[in-house]
């Protein structure tokens, strides 16, 4: 319950007004629920012909004795004037009014609680998505996308259906129980003390029954994340699966995981199914003991508890039974929800080290050079860059070449602070990028990657992505520079045509030209090209290369290339090997040196 309270403290504050109103309506509902039940006593007494006659009306006071005296005074008045037959409709009218106020207040309490519940769930979804957008790239290296999707969707749904659905348990049921207990004390304090002895025992048994639910629920959510991960990987790698006739292998893998999930869910849901039977049985036991003890009190000497009052007592007690049952069911629900919340918190509470310093400076333009000074970077314990130093002057094109895994992509990923270095510094115009605002650093740069990343949206929105208030004319001009305008206009709806999931409606060359158009529209000071033409056919490469040359014209560019023919005109070529720059110079200088670059060049021209 402590963890449950902590979660509410985190998410409820924006809805304090609605919560206060809900509590107020619940108090009104509980009060009139008890009052309606107390009106049963004079009705029963009339039925049993034991109603006492009162002929003195006392001055009104909010005390038990005065209220009871005056109620019986009017009952006596009606009985003497109109007869016994009209007494029950007279009392019943008061009972109906009390019940109307009760149910009206109950609805208003639930009305306010609906807003709280849906608001908290909305806030939770928003916080998860925003945090995922802000977390550094390093976080996602250790996480499976399927599991992250499971936490952002399935686990939030679990929290909504368990913890949020149990808010009433915390803010409604205790009020009903406390107010009802007050009425029980008013009817018979002896019987109520006996109830207080019985209920903690029942609560302890329920707590022991649900103790393992949290662990099992967490295990089931983790396994569901694994299942989603397999589905995500299978859909992404469907071409390879079919090419290698690996459908049976994937089916066995998924089948084994779903069988494990089935086993876990069987154990979890069977334990959860115990909630209602256990609470029902324990409630019946408590009721049997109350009737037995009530009979002892009624038949005892000098007892003030009569039959009609005892039946009313049972009626009020039954108003406690349902909230108490909901407590037990809610306890089981909360345990399941807490397990899901723990998994969500691995995202919400994850540390983001790539943030602005309190003293971060604004940087709105690029003036002289980007400098890497003795930069060392490691993924966990594996060093990927080792003491790398290089200067990239403004307006120059620097090419990075070398074997796969030599550190080229890591080199360019450090510039926009996708990762932070462990040693050394990266400076723009003499200022360490860690001393600048992250937004400003990334605003200076534009990326065109080997895999063109497009969204399932229109051509216009994909090109204008990240540029606020772009006009159609600006988007068209960018597409023309990228050699994309013609094929866009050939589609049915032109710039309003949807490119499909990840640009699935386009060829590889078309996707890449849309990606280039996006960079053209952003018009960055520094352009990063990561093997932008390596996956294209000859014709597409020619069009894309022409678009890239248009984009790089008089612009600072850092280009990763496997095809050395595309970087012959670079102002400087850096040759990477095992995380170090082993050679640097122009194409002609490196070719004449006869080193690593020369060997790579000779291999490609053969």
Short mmCIF file of C-alpha atoms in Angstrom, two decimals, residues 156-448:
data_model
loop_
_atom_site.label_atom_id
_atom_site.label_comp_id
_atom_site.label_asym_id
_atom_site.label_seq_id
_atom_site.Cartn_x
_atom_site.Cartn_y
_atom_site.Cartn_z
CA UNK A 156 0.20 1.48 -18.96
CA UNK A 157 -3.04 -0.38 -19.74
CA UNK A 158 -2.36 -2.63 -16.74
CA UNK A 159 -1.83 0.40 -14.51
CA UNK A 160 -5.05 1.95 -15.85
CA UNK A 161 -7.04 -1.22 -15.21
CA UNK A 162 -5.58 -1.90 -11.78
CA UNK A 163 -4.09 1.04 -9.90
CA UNK A 164 -6.29 3.74 -11.46
CA UNK A 165 -9.38 1.53 -11.21
CA UNK A 166 -8.57 1.11 -7.51
CA UNK A 167 -8.57 4.83 -6.72
CA UNK A 168 -12.17 4.45 -5.57
CA UNK A 169 -10.94 1.80 -3.19
CA UNK A 170 -8.76 4.39 -1.50
CA UNK A 171 -10.95 7.48 -1.62
CA UNK A 172 -14.46 6.02 -1.52
CA UNK A 173 -14.53 2.76 0.40
CA UNK A 174 -12.72 3.98 3.55
CA UNK A 175 -15.21 6.85 3.86
CA UNK A 176 -18.13 4.44 3.47
CA UNK A 177 -16.61 2.08 6.03
CA UNK A 178 -15.76 4.80 8.57
CA UNK A 179 -19.18 6.46 8.36
CA UNK A 180 -20.96 3.10 8.49
CA UNK A 181 -18.93 2.07 11.52
CA UNK A 182 -20.08 5.30 13.19
CA UNK A 183 -23.70 4.27 12.60
CA UNK A 184 -22.92 0.77 13.89
CA UNK A 185 -21.51 2.21 17.11
CA UNK A 186 -24.63 4.32 17.46
CA UNK A 187 -26.82 1.19 17.22
CA UNK A 188 -24.68 -1.17 19.35
CA UNK A 189 -21.12 -0.50 20.52
CA UNK A 190 -20.77 -4.06 21.90
CA UNK A 191 -21.52 -5.71 18.57
CA UNK A 192 -19.26 -3.25 16.74
CA UNK A 193 -16.29 -3.98 19.00
CA UNK A 194 -16.79 -7.67 18.18
CA UNK A 195 -16.73 -6.80 14.44
CA UNK A 196 -13.44 -4.98 14.91
CA UNK A 197 -11.95 -8.16 16.33
CA UNK A 198 -13.11 -10.28 13.37
CA UNK A 199 -12.24 -8.03 10.40
CA UNK A 200 -8.43 -7.76 10.92
CA UNK A 201 -8.22 -11.55 10.91
CA UNK A 202 -10.03 -11.69 7.56
CA UNK A 203 -7.80 -8.91 6.19
CA UNK A 204 -4.66 -10.79 7.21
CA UNK A 205 -5.80 -13.91 5.33
CA UNK A 206 -6.53 -11.84 2.19
CA UNK A 207 -3.10 -10.19 2.41
CA UNK A 208 -1.35 -13.57 2.62
CA UNK A 209 -3.29 -14.82 -0.40
CA UNK A 210 -2.24 -11.91 -2.63
CA UNK A 211 1.37 -11.63 -1.50
CA UNK A 212 2.92 -13.34 -4.55
CA UNK A 213 0.76 -11.55 -7.14
CA UNK A 214 3.18 -8.64 -7.62
CA UNK A 215 6.12 -10.90 -8.48
CA UNK A 216 4.10 -13.06 -10.87
CA UNK A 217 2.57 -10.01 -12.55
CA UNK A 218 6.00 -8.46 -13.14
CA UNK A 219 7.20 -11.76 -14.61
CA UNK A 220 4.20 -11.84 -16.97
CA UNK A 221 4.76 -8.23 -18.14
CA UNK A 222 8.43 -9.00 -18.86
CA UNK A 223 7.50 -12.08 -20.86
CA UNK A 224 4.93 -10.07 -22.84
CA UNK A 225 7.70 -7.61 -23.68
CA UNK A 226 9.78 -10.53 -25.00
CA UNK A 227 6.86 -11.63 -27.19
CA UNK A 228 6.44 -8.15 -28.67
CA UNK A 229 10.18 -8.02 -29.24
CA UNK A 230 10.06 -11.24 -31.28
CA UNK A 231 7.12 -9.94 -33.34
CA UNK A 232 8.91 -6.63 -34.00
CA UNK A 233 12.14 -8.39 -35.04
CA UNK A 234 10.29 -10.93 -37.19
CA UNK A 235 8.35 -8.25 -39.10
CA UNK A 236 11.51 -6.20 -39.58
CA UNK A 237 13.49 -9.22 -40.81
CA UNK A 238 10.75 -10.93 -42.81
CA UNK A 239 12.77 -10.85 -46.03
CA UNK A 240 15.69 -12.72 -44.41
CA UNK A 241 13.37 -15.19 -42.67
CA UNK A 242 11.79 -16.16 -45.96
CA UNK A 243 15.09 -16.15 -47.86
CA UNK A 244 16.57 -18.70 -45.43
CA UNK A 245 13.36 -20.76 -45.07
CA UNK A 246 13.46 -19.93 -41.37
CA UNK A 247 9.69 -19.70 -40.83
CA UNK A 248 9.62 -22.98 -38.82
CA UNK A 249 12.50 -21.75 -36.64
CA UNK A 250 10.72 -18.47 -35.87
CA UNK A 251 7.44 -20.29 -35.26
CA UNK A 252 9.13 -22.64 -32.76
CA UNK A 253 10.82 -19.70 -31.03
CA UNK A 254 7.59 -17.74 -30.73
CA UNK A 255 5.67 -20.90 -29.76
CA UNK A 256 8.08 -21.64 -26.90
CA UNK A 257 7.79 -18.06 -25.61
CA UNK A 258 3.99 -18.05 -25.79
CA UNK A 259 3.88 -21.37 -23.91
CA UNK A 260 5.97 -19.88 -21.12
CA UNK A 261 3.69 -16.83 -21.08
CA UNK A 262 0.63 -19.10 -20.89
CA UNK A 263 2.10 -20.94 -17.88
CA UNK A 264 2.88 -17.68 -16.06
CA UNK A 265 -0.57 -16.24 -16.78
CA UNK A 266 -2.29 -19.44 -15.58
CA UNK A 267 -0.57 -19.12 -12.21
CA UNK A 268 -1.25 -15.39 -12.00
CA UNK A 269 -4.94 -15.50 -12.96
CA UNK A 270 -5.69 -18.53 -10.79
CA UNK A 271 -4.26 -16.68 -7.81
CA UNK A 272 -6.23 -13.58 -8.80
CA UNK A 273 -9.41 -15.69 -9.10
CA UNK A 274 -9.10 -16.43 -5.38
CA UNK A 275 -9.88 -12.81 -4.48
CA UNK A 276 -13.67 -12.95 -4.72
CA UNK A 277 -14.23 -16.48 -3.28
CA UNK A 278 -11.92 -15.81 -0.34
CA UNK A 279 -13.53 -12.45 0.49
CA UNK A 280 -17.03 -13.94 0.02
CA UNK A 281 -16.31 -16.86 2.33
CA UNK A 282 -14.64 -14.71 4.98
CA UNK A 283 -17.54 -12.23 4.82
CA UNK A 284 -20.02 -15.04 5.42
CA UNK A 285 -17.99 -16.29 8.40
CA UNK A 286 -17.98 -12.78 9.89
CA UNK A 287 -21.75 -12.47 9.30
CA UNK A 288 -22.46 -15.80 11.00
CA UNK A 289 -20.49 -14.74 14.07
CA UNK A 290 -22.22 -11.34 14.15
CA UNK A 291 -25.68 -12.95 14.08
CA UNK A 292 -24.62 -15.37 16.81
CA UNK A 293 -23.14 -12.63 18.99
CA UNK A 294 -26.12 -10.34 18.27
CA UNK A 295 -28.50 -13.02 19.49
CA UNK A 296 -26.52 -13.24 22.73
CA UNK A 297 -26.75 -9.46 23.23
CA UNK A 298 -30.50 -9.27 22.45
CA UNK A 299 -31.26 -12.03 24.94
CA UNK A 300 -28.96 -10.63 27.61
CA UNK A 301 -30.26 -8.84 30.68
CA UNK A 302 -30.72 -5.07 30.32
CA UNK A 303 -30.03 -5.15 26.57
CA UNK A 304 -30.81 -1.98 24.63
CA UNK A 305 -30.66 -3.81 21.29
CA UNK A 306 -34.04 -4.99 20.04
CA UNK A 307 -34.93 -7.04 16.96
CA UNK A 308 -35.67 -4.07 14.69
CA UNK A 309 -32.41 -2.32 15.61
CA UNK A 310 -30.49 -5.56 15.06
CA UNK A 311 -31.92 -5.98 11.54
CA UNK A 312 -31.01 -2.36 10.80
CA UNK A 313 -27.53 -3.09 12.19
CA UNK A 314 -27.19 -6.01 9.75
CA UNK A 315 -28.35 -3.72 6.94
CA UNK A 316 -25.72 -1.10 7.79
CA UNK A 317 -23.08 -3.81 8.18
CA UNK A 318 -23.90 -5.11 4.70
CA UNK A 319 -22.97 -1.65 3.43
CA UNK A 320 -19.49 -2.36 4.76
CA UNK A 321 -19.27 -5.82 3.17
CA UNK A 322 -19.12 -4.61 -0.45
CA UNK A 323 -16.44 -1.94 0.18
CA UNK A 324 -14.50 -4.53 2.20
CA UNK A 325 -14.74 -7.02 -0.69
CA UNK A 326 -13.61 -4.32 -3.08
CA UNK A 327 -10.67 -3.70 -0.78
CA UNK A 328 -9.60 -7.32 -1.14
CA UNK A 329 -10.13 -7.36 -4.92
CA UNK A 330 -8.51 -3.94 -5.16
CA UNK A 331 -5.53 -5.18 -3.15
CA UNK A 332 -4.98 -7.95 -5.69
CA UNK A 333 -5.39 -5.42 -8.53
CA UNK A 334 -2.91 -3.02 -6.98
CA UNK A 335 -0.29 -5.75 -6.63
CA UNK A 336 -0.59 -6.46 -10.37
CA UNK A 337 -0.47 -2.75 -11.19
CA UNK A 338 2.58 -2.11 -9.01
CA UNK A 339 4.52 -4.72 -10.98
CA UNK A 340 3.62 -2.91 -14.23
CA UNK A 341 4.51 0.45 -12.65
CA UNK A 342 7.95 -0.84 -11.68
CA UNK A 343 8.62 -1.65 -15.33
CA UNK A 344 7.33 1.76 -16.41
CA UNK A 345 9.61 3.42 -13.86
CA UNK A 346 12.65 1.85 -15.49
CA UNK A 347 11.90 4.35 -18.27
CA UNK A 348 10.58 7.30 -16.24
CA UNK A 349 13.40 7.16 -13.69
CA UNK A 350 16.17 6.36 -16.18
CA UNK A 351 19.02 8.85 -15.93
CA UNK A 352 19.56 11.16 -18.87
CA UNK A 353 23.14 12.44 -18.70
CA UNK A 354 22.93 14.38 -21.96
CA UNK A 355 21.21 17.51 -20.69
CA UNK A 356 21.90 21.22 -20.59
CA UNK A 357 24.18 22.50 -17.86
CA UNK A 358 22.87 25.31 -15.70
CA UNK A 359 25.55 27.52 -17.28
CA UNK A 360 24.96 26.31 -20.88
CA UNK A 361 25.53 29.02 -23.48
CA UNK A 362 23.44 29.82 -26.55
CA UNK A 363 24.98 28.98 -29.92
CA UNK A 364 23.08 30.23 -32.95
CA UNK A 365 25.71 30.06 -35.70
CA UNK A 366 28.89 28.36 -36.87
CA UNK A 367 31.92 30.61 -37.50
CA UNK A 368 35.31 28.86 -37.76
CA UNK A 369 35.77 25.12 -37.11
CA UNK A 370 34.73 21.93 -35.34
CA UNK A 371 37.64 20.44 -33.41
CA UNK A 372 38.02 16.97 -31.90
CA UNK A 373 40.73 17.14 -29.23
CA UNK A 374 42.13 13.84 -27.93
CA UNK A 375 38.68 12.24 -28.02
CA UNK A 376 38.29 8.78 -26.47
CA UNK A 377 34.97 6.98 -26.40
CA UNK A 378 33.92 3.50 -25.28
CA UNK A 379 30.69 1.52 -25.41
CA UNK A 380 30.74 0.05 -21.91
CA UNK A 381 34.27 -1.40 -21.68
CA UNK A 382 35.07 -1.51 -25.39
CA UNK A 383 37.03 1.48 -26.69
CA UNK A 384 35.74 2.56 -30.10
CA UNK A 385 37.69 5.82 -30.49
CA UNK A 386 41.19 6.24 -29.08
CA UNK A 387 42.72 9.68 -28.60
CA UNK A 388 41.33 11.07 -31.87
CA UNK A 389 42.16 14.67 -32.85
CA UNK A 390 41.01 16.41 -36.02
CA UNK A 391 39.96 19.91 -37.08
CA UNK A 392 37.10 20.48 -39.56
CA UNK A 393 37.25 24.07 -40.88
CA UNK A 394 34.10 25.87 -41.90
CA UNK A 395 33.14 25.34 -45.54
CA UNK A 396 35.37 22.28 -45.99
CA UNK A 397 34.46 18.70 -46.81
CA UNK A 398 36.07 16.04 -44.60
CA UNK A 399 35.68 12.40 -45.58
CA UNK A 400 35.95 9.43 -43.21
CA UNK A 401 36.97 6.10 -44.70
CA UNK A 402 38.05 2.74 -43.34
CA UNK A 403 36.81 -0.74 -42.64
CA UNK A 404 33.45 -1.39 -40.93
CA UNK A 405 33.76 -1.12 -37.16
CA UNK A 406 36.73 1.21 -37.29
CA UNK A 407 34.86 4.04 -35.49
CA UNK A 408 33.62 6.29 -38.32
CA UNK A 409 29.91 6.32 -37.38
CA UNK A 410 30.75 6.77 -33.70
CA UNK A 411 32.92 9.76 -34.66
CA UNK A 412 29.99 11.58 -36.31
CA UNK A 413 27.46 10.50 -33.64
CA UNK A 414 29.50 12.32 -31.00
CA UNK A 415 29.21 15.68 -32.76
CA UNK A 416 25.43 16.15 -32.18
CA UNK A 417 25.82 14.60 -28.69
CA UNK A 418 23.97 11.38 -29.38
CA UNK A 419 26.58 10.10 -26.93
CA UNK A 420 28.99 11.92 -24.62
CA UNK A 421 32.72 11.24 -24.72
CA UNK A 422 34.71 9.87 -21.79
CA UNK A 423 37.95 11.78 -22.47
CA UNK A 424 38.96 14.82 -24.47
CA UNK A 425 36.62 17.43 -25.94
CA UNK A 426 34.69 18.38 -29.07
CA UNK A 427 34.57 22.13 -29.66
CA UNK A 428 32.59 24.32 -32.03
CA UNK A 429 34.25 27.71 -32.52
CA UNK A 430 36.37 27.04 -29.45
CA UNK A 431 33.46 26.15 -27.11
CA UNK A 432 33.00 22.61 -25.79
CA UNK A 433 29.67 21.24 -27.04
CA UNK A 434 28.92 20.07 -23.50
CA UNK A 435 28.89 23.73 -22.47
CA UNK A 436 26.28 24.58 -25.12
CA UNK A 437 22.57 23.90 -25.16
CA UNK A 438 21.82 20.51 -26.72
CA UNK A 439 19.12 22.02 -28.93
CA UNK A 440 21.53 24.65 -30.31
CA UNK A 441 24.22 22.06 -31.08
CA UNK A 442 21.82 19.84 -33.02
CA UNK A 443 20.20 22.81 -34.74
CA UNK A 444 23.56 23.52 -36.41
CA UNK A 445 23.61 20.07 -38.01
CA UNK A 446 21.73 18.06 -40.59
CA UNK A 447 21.93 14.28 -41.09
CA UNK A 448 21.54 12.07 -44.12
#
